Short mmCIF file of C-alpha atoms and ligand atoms in Angstrom, two decimals:
data_model
loop_
_atom_site.label_atom_id
_atom_site.label_comp_id
_atom_site.label_asym_id
_atom_site.label_seq_id
_atom_site.Cartn_x
_atom_site.Cartn_y
_atom_site.Cartn_z
CA MET H 4 23.12 25.70 -96.05
CA ALA H 5 22.26 28.58 -98.70
CA ALA H 6 22.75 28.97 -101.75
CA SER H 7 25.92 31.44 -102.14
CA THR H 8 25.60 34.36 -104.83
CA SER H 9 29.01 35.05 -104.92
CA GLU H 10 32.40 33.16 -104.28
CA LEU H 11 36.24 33.25 -103.93
CA ALA H 12 37.87 32.47 -107.19
CA PRO H 13 40.79 31.22 -107.58
CA GLU H 14 42.57 34.28 -108.15
CA GLY H 15 40.89 35.75 -104.79
CA ARG H 16 39.12 37.95 -106.67
CA ILE H 17 35.10 37.73 -105.23
CA ARG H 18 33.00 36.51 -108.72
CA GLU H 19 28.91 36.90 -108.72
CA ALA H 20 26.20 34.89 -110.02
CA SER H 21 23.88 36.96 -112.31
CA MET H 22 21.94 38.78 -110.48
CA ASN H 23 18.45 40.06 -111.57
CA VAL H 24 16.73 43.51 -109.45
CA THR H 25 13.75 43.31 -108.63
CA VAL H 26 13.75 46.09 -106.94
CA SER H 27 11.74 48.94 -108.80
CA ALA H 28 13.95 51.69 -110.56
CA ALA H 29 12.09 54.66 -108.54
CA HIS H 30 15.67 56.02 -107.00
CA SER H 31 17.16 56.27 -110.19
CA PHE H 32 20.81 57.74 -110.41
CA GLN H 33 20.44 61.19 -111.78
CA GLN H 34 23.63 61.51 -114.44
CA VAL H 35 26.83 62.57 -112.43
CA ALA H 36 30.12 63.89 -113.81
CA GLN H 37 32.23 61.05 -113.29
CA CYS H 38 34.94 62.49 -111.15
CA ASP H 39 31.31 63.33 -108.58
CA TRP H 40 32.19 60.39 -106.37
CA LEU H 41 30.70 61.54 -103.32
CA ALA H 42 27.73 62.64 -105.22
CA VAL H 43 27.78 59.29 -106.26
CA LEU H 44 27.25 57.51 -102.80
CA ASP H 45 25.18 60.24 -101.45
CA GLN H 46 22.53 59.53 -104.18
CA THR H 47 23.42 55.34 -103.32
CA ILE H 48 23.09 55.73 -99.70
CA SER H 49 19.76 57.42 -100.07
CA SER H 50 18.51 54.67 -102.25
CA ALA H 51 19.85 51.70 -99.76
CA GLU H 52 17.78 54.21 -97.46
CA ALA H 53 13.97 54.83 -99.23
CA ALA H 54 14.45 51.01 -100.47
CA GLU H 55 14.19 49.87 -96.19
CA MET H 56 10.19 48.51 -96.95
CA GLU H 57 10.31 47.07 -100.13
CA LEU H 58 13.14 44.79 -99.15
CA SER H 59 12.57 44.13 -95.67
CA ARG H 60 9.11 42.47 -96.55
CA GLN H 61 10.81 40.05 -99.72
CA GLY H 62 11.60 36.45 -97.54
CA GLU H 63 9.95 33.14 -96.58
CA ASN H 64 6.96 35.09 -94.55
CA ASP H 65 3.86 36.53 -95.29
CA PRO H 66 5.02 40.29 -96.48
CA SER H 67 3.61 42.19 -93.09
CA GLU H 68 5.07 38.73 -91.07
CA GLN H 69 9.10 39.41 -92.94
CA ARG H 70 10.11 42.12 -91.89
CA LYS H 71 9.75 41.12 -88.10
CA ALA H 72 10.65 38.03 -89.09
CA SER H 73 13.49 38.92 -89.69
CA GLY H 74 14.54 41.66 -87.85
CA SER H 75 15.42 43.53 -91.08
CA PHE H 76 14.94 47.62 -89.47
CA TYR H 77 17.55 49.37 -91.20
CA THR H 78 20.40 51.48 -90.16
CA PRO H 79 19.44 55.01 -91.19
CA ALA H 80 22.29 56.80 -93.11
CA ASP H 81 23.03 59.41 -90.56
CA VAL H 82 23.92 56.71 -87.94
CA ALA H 83 25.80 54.66 -90.36
CA SER H 84 27.92 57.56 -91.57
CA HIS H 85 28.18 58.48 -87.22
CA PHE H 86 29.13 55.02 -87.35
CA TRP H 87 31.87 54.91 -89.34
CA ASP H 88 33.65 57.98 -87.48
CA LEU H 89 33.76 56.27 -84.32
CA PHE H 90 34.82 52.90 -85.71
CA PHE H 91 38.01 54.67 -87.91
CA ARG H 92 38.42 57.00 -85.26
CA HIS H 93 39.00 53.17 -82.95
CA HIS H 94 40.75 51.91 -85.41
CA ARG H 95 43.25 55.13 -85.49
CA ILE H 96 42.08 56.16 -89.23
CA SER H 97 42.55 59.84 -89.43
CA ASP H 98 43.77 59.53 -93.49
CA VAL H 99 44.25 57.40 -96.53
CA ARG H 100 47.41 56.37 -95.22
CA SER H 101 47.01 54.95 -91.91
CA LEU H 102 43.06 53.86 -93.96
CA LEU H 103 45.28 51.40 -97.13
CA ALA H 104 47.39 50.38 -94.48
CA PHE H 105 44.35 49.04 -92.31
CA THR H 106 42.44 47.47 -96.17
CA ALA H 107 45.16 46.24 -96.23
CA SER H 108 45.82 44.12 -93.25
CA HIS H 109 42.02 43.34 -93.00
CA GLU H 110 39.17 42.22 -94.50
CA LEU H 111 35.47 43.62 -93.16
CA VAL H 112 31.97 41.23 -92.55
CA GLU H 113 28.83 42.69 -92.62
CA PRO H 114 26.78 39.95 -91.44
CA SER H 115 23.49 41.42 -92.35
CA ALA H 116 23.76 43.60 -94.68
CA GLY H 117 20.11 44.83 -95.83
CA SER H 118 20.34 46.83 -98.51
CA GLY H 119 24.45 47.36 -97.90
CA MET H 120 24.13 50.92 -95.81
CA PHE H 121 27.12 50.28 -94.04
CA VAL H 122 29.46 48.63 -97.02
CA PHE H 123 28.33 52.62 -99.02
CA SER H 124 28.79 54.62 -95.94
CA PHE H 125 31.79 53.35 -96.17
CA LEU H 126 33.32 54.06 -99.11
CA ARG H 127 31.29 57.84 -98.40
CA LYS H 128 33.62 57.69 -95.40
CA ALA H 129 36.44 56.63 -97.03
CA ALA H 130 36.06 59.63 -99.65
CA LEU H 131 35.82 61.83 -97.10
CA LEU H 132 39.30 61.28 -96.08
CA GLY H 133 40.82 61.63 -99.66
CA ALA H 134 40.03 58.25 -101.24
CA THR H 135 39.82 57.43 -104.36
CA PRO H 136 37.78 54.85 -106.15
CA GLU H 137 41.15 53.19 -107.20
CA ASN H 138 42.41 53.44 -104.20
CA LEU H 139 39.56 51.18 -102.29
CA ASN H 140 39.97 48.29 -105.64
CA SER H 141 41.64 46.45 -103.09
CA VAL H 142 39.16 46.62 -100.16
CA ARG H 143 37.49 43.63 -99.07
CA PHE H 144 34.15 43.31 -97.48
CA HIS H 145 32.01 40.09 -97.13
CA VAL H 146 28.13 40.97 -97.61
CA VAL H 147 26.27 38.19 -96.44
CA ASP H 148 22.84 38.49 -95.49
CA ILE H 149 19.44 36.24 -96.37
CA ASN H 150 18.13 38.26 -97.97
CA LEU H 151 18.44 37.42 -101.54
CA ALA H 152 16.08 40.82 -103.11
CA ALA H 153 18.34 42.82 -100.77
CA LEU H 154 21.38 41.13 -102.08
CA ARG H 155 20.82 41.94 -105.44
CA PHE H 156 19.65 45.59 -104.77
CA PHE H 157 22.70 46.31 -102.83
CA SER H 158 24.44 44.46 -105.91
CA GLU H 159 22.87 46.60 -108.23
CA ARG H 160 23.81 49.60 -107.08
CA LEU H 161 28.13 48.82 -106.61
CA ARG H 162 27.71 47.81 -110.46
CA THR H 163 26.07 51.22 -110.49
CA VAL H 164 28.61 52.70 -108.29
CA GLU H 165 31.63 50.90 -110.49
CA HIS H 166 29.83 52.43 -113.95
CA VAL H 167 29.36 56.15 -113.15
CA THR H 168 32.77 56.39 -111.30
CA GLY H 169 35.03 53.84 -113.68
CA ALA H 170 35.21 51.88 -110.06
CA ARG H 171 36.51 48.56 -110.32
CA PHE H 172 35.07 46.84 -106.56
CA ASP H 173 36.28 43.02 -107.84
CA TYR H 174 36.80 42.24 -103.63
CA ILE H 175 33.30 43.47 -102.32
CA GLY H 176 30.58 40.44 -102.74
CA PRO H 177 27.71 39.18 -101.61
CA ALA H 178 26.79 35.72 -99.74
CA GLN H 179 23.06 35.25 -99.31
CA SER H 180 23.46 33.14 -96.19
CA ASP H 181 22.74 32.68 -91.96
CA PHE H 182 25.48 34.02 -91.17
CA LEU H 183 25.59 31.79 -88.73
CA GLU H 184 26.17 29.19 -91.29
CA TRP H 185 28.23 31.17 -93.06
CA SER H 186 30.93 32.35 -89.76
CA ARG H 187 31.42 27.92 -89.14
CA ALA H 188 31.51 27.34 -93.05
CA SER H 189 34.02 30.56 -93.92
CA ALA H 190 37.83 30.77 -93.43
CA ILE H 191 39.14 34.43 -94.30
CA PRO H 192 41.87 35.81 -92.18
CA ASN H 193 41.53 39.24 -90.20
CA ALA H 194 38.19 39.45 -90.09
CA VAL H 195 36.61 42.52 -88.61
CA PHE H 196 32.97 42.57 -88.34
CA VAL H 197 30.63 45.26 -88.46
CA GLY H 198 27.36 46.24 -88.89
CA ASN H 199 23.73 46.05 -87.49
CA PRO H 200 22.27 42.40 -86.59
CA PRO H 201 19.33 41.56 -86.31
CA PHE H 202 17.31 41.41 -83.19
CA ILE H 203 15.31 39.11 -82.95
CA ALA H 204 13.94 37.25 -80.63
CA ASN H 205 14.41 33.41 -80.26
CA ILE H 206 12.94 30.65 -78.69
CA ARG H 207 12.09 29.25 -75.61
CA GLY H 208 15.78 27.15 -74.54
CA ALA H 209 18.06 28.91 -76.38
CA ARG H 210 22.08 29.87 -75.22
CA TRP H 211 20.96 33.82 -75.89
CA ARG H 212 17.41 34.82 -75.41
CA ASN H 213 17.83 37.74 -78.99
CA LEU H 214 19.76 36.53 -81.83
CA TYR H 215 21.60 39.49 -81.56
CA ALA H 216 23.67 37.96 -79.03
CA ASP H 217 24.21 34.43 -81.25
CA PHE H 218 26.02 36.85 -83.59
CA VAL H 219 27.88 39.04 -81.25
CA GLU H 220 29.10 35.24 -79.89
CA ALA H 221 30.03 33.54 -83.29
CA MET H 222 32.54 36.67 -84.28
CA LEU H 223 33.38 36.49 -80.93
CA THR H 224 34.94 33.07 -81.45
CA TYR H 225 36.10 32.80 -85.42
CA PRO H 226 38.99 31.80 -85.53
CA THR H 227 40.66 35.26 -87.48
CA CYS H 228 38.28 37.94 -85.88
CA LYS H 229 40.28 40.82 -85.40
CA GLY H 230 37.60 43.57 -84.37
CA VAL H 231 33.82 43.61 -84.26
CA SER H 232 31.74 46.80 -84.95
CA LEU H 233 28.45 46.72 -84.32
CA ILE H 234 25.05 48.39 -83.13
CA LEU H 235 23.27 46.60 -80.38
CA PRO H 236 20.47 46.85 -78.35
CA LEU H 237 21.79 48.95 -74.66
CA SER H 238 20.41 45.72 -72.69
CA VAL H 239 24.04 44.35 -73.79
CA CYS H 240 25.62 46.72 -71.60
CA PHE H 241 23.82 45.63 -68.27
CA SER H 242 20.64 42.74 -68.48
CA ARG H 243 21.66 39.85 -67.10
CA ASP H 244 20.81 37.45 -70.02
CA TYR H 245 23.94 38.69 -71.25
CA ALA H 246 26.48 38.88 -68.13
CA ASP H 247 27.69 35.69 -70.01
CA LEU H 248 28.58 37.59 -72.71
CA ARG H 249 30.18 40.63 -72.00
CA SER H 250 32.94 38.27 -70.51
CA ALA H 251 33.68 36.71 -73.34
CA ILE H 252 33.06 40.43 -74.62
CA ARG H 253 35.63 41.47 -71.57
CA SER H 254 38.29 38.26 -72.54
CA ALA H 255 38.57 39.21 -76.22
CA GLY H 256 41.92 40.37 -75.77
CA MET H 257 40.66 43.30 -77.57
CA GLY H 258 40.06 46.91 -76.21
CA ILE H 259 37.03 47.50 -76.14
CA SER H 260 34.48 50.99 -77.56
CA ALA H 261 30.88 52.20 -76.67
CA SER H 262 28.40 54.47 -76.72
CA SER H 263 24.95 54.60 -76.24
CA TYR H 264 22.36 56.79 -77.04
CA ASP H 265 18.75 57.27 -75.44
CA ASN H 266 15.79 57.01 -77.53
CA ILE H 267 13.69 60.00 -75.44
CA PRO H 268 13.29 62.83 -77.30
CA ASP H 269 14.88 61.75 -80.47
CA CYS H 270 15.65 57.91 -81.14
CA LEU H 271 18.51 56.30 -84.00
CA PHE H 272 16.15 54.46 -85.52
CA LYS H 273 13.09 56.00 -87.34
CA VAL H 274 10.41 53.42 -86.22
CA GLY H 275 9.54 51.27 -83.34
CA LYS H 276 10.63 48.06 -81.50
CA PRO H 277 10.46 45.01 -83.86
CA ASP H 278 8.04 43.49 -81.28
CA SER H 279 5.35 46.39 -81.54
CA THR H 280 3.58 47.70 -83.84
CA ASN H 281 3.18 50.73 -82.26
CA THR H 282 5.75 53.39 -84.35
CA ASN H 283 5.63 55.94 -81.43
CA ARG H 284 9.86 57.21 -81.07
CA ALA H 285 9.51 56.50 -77.60
CA ASN H 286 8.98 53.05 -78.05
CA SER H 287 12.11 52.63 -80.32
CA GLN H 288 15.36 50.93 -79.47
CA ARG H 289 17.74 51.87 -77.15
CA CYS H 290 20.75 51.52 -78.92
CA THR H 291 24.53 51.00 -77.76
CA ILE H 292 27.41 51.28 -80.95
CA LEU H 293 30.35 48.88 -79.46
CA ASN H 294 33.70 48.88 -80.87
CA ILE H 295 35.79 45.41 -79.89
CA GLY H 296 39.01 45.68 -81.25
CA GLY H 297 41.61 48.96 -81.94
CA SER H 298 45.63 49.43 -81.27
CA ASP H 299 45.44 48.80 -77.70
CA PRO H 300 43.62 45.88 -76.78
CA ALA H 301 43.56 47.39 -72.78
CA ALA H 302 41.15 50.61 -73.90
CA ARG H 303 38.29 49.69 -71.57
CA GLU H 304 36.56 53.44 -72.36
CA ALA H 305 32.03 54.67 -72.69
CA SER H 306 30.18 57.68 -72.80
CA ALA H 307 26.98 58.38 -70.93
CA LEU H 308 23.55 57.41 -72.44
CA LEU H 309 23.13 59.59 -74.54
CA SER H 310 19.51 61.15 -75.51
CA TRP H 311 18.80 64.09 -77.47
CA PRO H 312 16.51 66.56 -78.64
CA ALA H 313 15.61 65.48 -82.68
CA GLY H 314 16.43 69.17 -82.87
CA GLY H 315 19.88 68.62 -81.96
CA ARG H 316 20.02 65.01 -84.11
CA VAL H 317 22.46 66.79 -86.67
CA GLU H 318 25.12 67.73 -84.12
CA LEU H 319 25.63 64.26 -82.89
CA LEU H 320 25.21 62.66 -85.81
CA SER H 321 28.26 64.55 -86.04
CA THR H 322 30.03 65.00 -83.20
CA VAL H 323 32.33 61.76 -81.46
CA PRO H 324 30.50 61.69 -77.93
CA LYS H 325 32.69 62.28 -74.61
CA PHE H 326 33.86 59.23 -73.96
CA ARG H 327 35.12 57.68 -69.91
CA ALA H 328 37.60 54.84 -68.56
CA PHE H 329 36.21 52.31 -67.08
CA ARG H 330 37.22 49.49 -65.04
CA GLU H 331 38.48 45.64 -66.38
CA ASP H 332 37.13 44.50 -63.17
CA ASP H 333 34.31 46.74 -63.28
CA PRO H 334 32.38 44.99 -59.99
CA SER H 335 29.17 45.35 -61.80
CA GLY H 336 29.97 43.35 -64.40
CA GLN H 337 28.43 45.70 -67.00
CA ILE H 338 29.86 48.49 -69.66
CA PRO H 339 29.06 50.87 -67.76
CA ARG H 340 27.06 54.32 -69.04
CA PRO H 341 30.08 57.15 -66.99
CA ALA H 342 27.02 60.06 -66.18
CA SER H 343 29.95 61.98 -65.36
CA ASP H 344 33.76 62.84 -65.08
CA VAL H 345 33.18 62.32 -61.42
CA LEU H 346 31.53 59.55 -61.19
CA ALA H 347 33.75 58.04 -63.64
CA ASN H 348 37.08 58.88 -61.78
CA HIS H 349 35.10 57.36 -58.30
CA MET H 350 34.78 54.63 -60.30
CA LEU H 351 37.93 54.24 -61.26
CA GLU H 352 39.15 54.38 -57.49
CA ALA H 353 36.18 52.83 -55.83
CA GLY H 354 38.35 49.41 -55.71
CA SER H 355 39.07 50.08 -51.77
CA ALA H 356 36.00 51.96 -50.84
CA ARG H 357 33.62 50.23 -49.36
CA PRO H 358 29.53 49.39 -50.26
CA LEU H 359 26.93 51.11 -48.84
CA ARG H 360 25.32 48.08 -48.00
CA THR H 361 27.61 47.60 -45.23
CA LEU H 362 25.40 50.48 -43.33
CA LEU H 363 22.77 49.12 -43.70
CA SER H 364 20.64 46.78 -41.22
CA LYS H 365 18.19 43.17 -41.84
CA LEU H 366 16.73 44.39 -38.73
CA GLY H 367 14.28 46.70 -37.34
CA ARG H 368 12.13 49.25 -39.57
CA PRO H 369 12.64 50.93 -41.92
CA VAL H 370 13.67 54.63 -41.23
CA PHE H 371 12.69 55.15 -44.99
CA SER H 372 12.34 54.24 -48.12
CA VAL H 373 13.79 55.13 -52.25
CA GLY H 374 10.73 55.10 -54.48
CA GLY H 375 11.62 51.57 -57.23
CA VAL H 376 11.74 54.22 -60.00
CA ALA H 377 13.25 57.67 -60.60
CA ARG H 378 13.90 60.23 -63.38
CA ASN H 379 15.10 63.52 -62.92
CA TYR H 380 16.11 62.17 -58.96
CA ILE H 381 15.95 59.69 -56.64
CA GLY H 382 13.13 60.02 -54.65
CA ILE H 383 13.60 59.41 -50.90
CA ARG H 384 9.80 57.96 -49.61
CA ASP H 385 8.68 58.43 -45.79
CA TYR H 386 8.37 54.66 -45.23
CA GLU H 387 5.00 53.54 -44.28
CA ALA H 388 4.53 49.61 -45.37
CA ALA H 389 6.20 47.27 -47.29
CA GLY H 390 4.90 46.71 -51.14
CA PRO H 391 5.67 46.85 -54.09
CA GLY H 392 7.78 49.95 -55.96
CA THR H 393 9.91 51.39 -53.70
CA ILE H 394 13.12 50.05 -51.17
CA PRO H 395 12.45 49.69 -47.09
CA ILE H 396 16.06 51.15 -46.13
CA LYS H 397 17.30 50.01 -42.84
CA VAL H 398 19.85 51.19 -41.00
CA ALA H 399 22.33 50.37 -37.24
CA SER H 400 22.38 53.72 -36.21
CA GLU H 401 20.87 56.74 -36.18
CA GLN H 402 23.80 58.13 -37.01
CA ASP H 403 23.80 56.23 -40.01
CA ARG H 404 20.50 56.84 -41.31
CA GLY H 405 21.68 60.86 -41.63
CA LEU H 406 24.90 59.06 -43.75
CA VAL H 407 23.03 56.64 -46.03
CA LEU H 408 20.43 59.43 -46.94
CA GLN H 409 22.59 62.25 -48.49
CA ALA H 410 24.54 59.37 -49.68
CA LEU H 411 21.22 58.30 -51.32
CA SER H 412 20.51 62.40 -51.93
CA SER H 413 23.69 62.68 -53.51
CA GLU H 414 24.34 64.03 -57.21
CA LEU H 415 27.04 60.80 -56.80
CA PHE H 416 24.65 58.44 -56.68
CA PHE H 417 22.36 59.63 -59.27
CA ASP H 418 24.67 59.39 -61.80
CA TYR H 419 26.02 56.08 -60.24
CA TRP H 420 22.24 55.40 -60.71
CA ARG H 421 22.21 56.37 -64.58
CA THR H 422 25.50 54.69 -65.25
CA TYR H 423 24.56 50.86 -64.06
CA GLY H 424 21.18 51.27 -63.81
CA ASP H 425 18.33 50.87 -66.56
CA GLY H 426 17.42 54.48 -67.04
CA PHE H 427 14.24 53.71 -64.44
CA HIS H 428 14.41 51.68 -61.95
CA VAL H 429 16.31 51.78 -58.67
CA THR H 430 17.04 48.62 -57.33
CA VAL H 431 17.82 46.86 -54.30
CA GLU H 432 21.87 45.51 -56.14
CA LEU H 433 22.29 49.43 -56.65
CA ILE H 434 21.81 50.86 -53.55
CA GLU H 435 24.20 48.54 -52.19
CA ARG H 436 26.60 48.40 -54.39
CA PHE H 437 27.23 52.05 -54.52
CA PRO H 438 30.72 52.54 -53.29
CA LEU H 439 31.06 54.74 -50.34
CA SER H 440 35.29 56.11 -49.92
CA GLU H 441 36.69 56.96 -46.61
CA SER H 442 36.51 60.82 -47.39
CA MET H 443 32.96 60.67 -47.94
CA VAL H 444 31.99 58.89 -45.28
CA SER H 445 33.72 61.05 -43.16
CA ARG H 446 32.23 64.11 -44.54
CA TYR H 447 29.08 62.90 -44.38
CA ARG H 448 29.71 62.29 -40.95
CA SER H 449 30.58 65.59 -40.46
CA THR H 450 26.82 66.66 -41.81
CA GLU H 451 25.12 64.59 -40.10
CA ALA H 452 23.50 66.54 -37.43
CA ILE H 453 21.61 68.38 -41.31
CA ALA H 454 21.07 65.58 -42.29
CA ARG H 455 19.13 65.85 -39.12
CA ARG H 456 17.29 69.06 -40.01
CA VAL H 457 17.06 68.10 -43.52
CA TRP H 458 14.97 65.24 -42.56
CA ASP H 459 13.02 66.76 -39.65
CA HIS H 460 11.58 69.80 -42.34
CA ARG H 461 11.35 67.45 -44.73
CA ALA H 462 8.13 68.93 -45.77
CA ALA H 463 9.72 71.37 -47.90
CA TYR H 464 11.31 69.02 -50.16
CA ALA H 465 8.32 66.79 -50.90
CA LYS H 466 6.85 67.06 -54.47
CA GLU H 467 3.39 64.94 -54.44
CA LYS H 468 2.25 62.95 -58.05
CA LEU H 469 -0.92 61.07 -58.35
CA ASN H 470 -0.35 56.39 -59.07
CA SER H 471 -2.79 55.02 -60.13
CA GLY H 472 -5.43 57.46 -57.94
CA ARG H 473 -3.15 57.84 -55.54
CA ILE H 474 -1.13 60.69 -54.28
CA VAL H 475 2.71 59.65 -53.87
CA ARG H 476 4.76 61.72 -52.06
CA SER H 477 8.23 61.89 -52.04
CA TYR H 478 11.03 63.87 -51.27
CA ASP H 479 13.29 65.84 -53.60
CA PHE H 480 16.35 66.06 -51.73
CA ARG H 481 18.56 67.34 -54.17
CA GLY H 482 21.50 69.83 -52.58
CA ALA H 483 19.88 69.83 -49.81
CA PHE H 484 22.64 68.37 -47.27
CA ARG H 485 25.17 71.67 -49.22
C1 SAM W 194 18.69 44.78 -88.53
S1 SAM W 194 18.34 45.13 -90.42
C2 SAM W 194 19.83 45.39 -90.70
C3 SAM W 194 20.60 45.72 -92.39
C4 SAM W 194 21.49 46.25 -91.85
N1 SAM W 194 22.80 45.54 -91.81
C5 SAM W 194 20.99 48.02 -92.26
O1 SAM W 194 21.52 48.21 -90.66
O2 SAM W 194 21.22 48.74 -93.14
C6 SAM W 194 19.01 43.11 -90.41
C7 SAM W 194 19.55 42.57 -91.42
O3 SAM W 194 19.84 41.19 -90.93
C8 SAM W 194 19.35 40.23 -92.25
N2 SAM W 194 18.92 38.28 -91.62
C9 SAM W 194 18.09 38.40 -90.48
N3 SAM W 194 18.92 37.02 -90.19
C10 SAM W 194 20.05 36.97 -90.92
C11 SAM W 194 20.81 35.44 -90.28
N4 SAM W 194 20.83 34.41 -89.65
N5 SAM W 194 21.74 36.13 -91.01
C12 SAM W 194 22.32 36.86 -92.29
N6 SAM W 194 20.92 37.93 -92.22
C13 SAM W 194 20.38 37.47 -91.62
C14 SAM W 194 17.60 40.77 -92.45
O4 SAM W 194 17.44 39.72 -94.12
C15 SAM W 194 17.74 41.90 -92.35
O5 SAM W 194 18.53 42.38 -93.98
#
């Protein structure tokens, strides 16, 4: 195990070994009034954000490789602030009293703290709630990272906050360690894990494709785990690679709240994906802020996949997103991103619904096909030939063609795709699983004549685009069957 720069002294105080600050003092503090500790925290957070490039290059690898190799992509201050808003909401911390009740009964752990953004923004959130530095002197926060330079930076900044404000954070202390080793070797009561773990591809054959999943698993299996709140790649919600991880999350006996964030037009992180040298924002990671724990173990709620223009960032990150309930036994096995109230309610009541699969046939010639990718609508196409990029639809009867056509062109199916899809692909599985209630079936049957007429006049709904030198025509039937 890597040497720890802190240890729990017999009386329970976290004591640090001496740390020499290696990071330049470029972001040194201006003099601030002793009492204005919010201003001190704001300055500390700015310096923690600004230190990213310098700190993330320090470690065992070539500096140019180190950032990617250690997954050192730090959390912007506005995202960390949003994270704590969601955390406090999930744990029903709404005033100093409930905050102190929480901190008295839990120990926070940052598994991969970097420059300490989550610690400082926690203190800021507490300060905004009205907590004084003295209120927080018994907060226990274990600040883990493998990067000694980052921990030194963090420690130095914490000492400065203490010095300027007169606070004593004796139980907030760094530990230089691989978090997976730390989680095996440490034994703390009522652990609540918070942060943004490294997103690093694991070697082939590893238990999980990405290290973040090892972190989540280590947290969920930590003997005293009382909560896990992390910023994770969106893949945690839907990827087959993490189906077992989602099962572990669901069976942890804790409440689940998830909000998800697109990467177009704006994105949470200001740089490109770790595996890309392209710093184009469109290449940045789509993320989910996952809160596991809280007072209601049965809670199951999630937001839509949120997207916002750069000009809407401040509002997005200062607002609690709209959460919608989802079922514990949601048949997709996903953490859905419910795109609308109508879809969320449909899925809550979908227990007895029949999947669209029951109207499809394996025999005969396809009656139409569905474009394999979507953006603003589900593209219906004339079936030409079997090939990649389209999903042929076969049905048992002419009547079923009208029904399936209406179902796949409906706003509800579009919302279903946005809720369970990866944001790009329309898959066979998605189509086959789409649940149809009895009332939908009878409504679609009653408008079958309209469906036939629309299909006969489909040219009026055609949209064409050039794809690899070939004109692709698809029909946008939104609103056509009303
Ligand atoms: C994505 S950054 C997050 C830093 C900080 N939590 C934030 O959000 O600003 C990941 C951090 O994980 C650290 N790290 C990478 N592998 C680790 C491991 N096995 N155990 C602990 N920390 C690790 C890196 O040094 C880096 O500071």
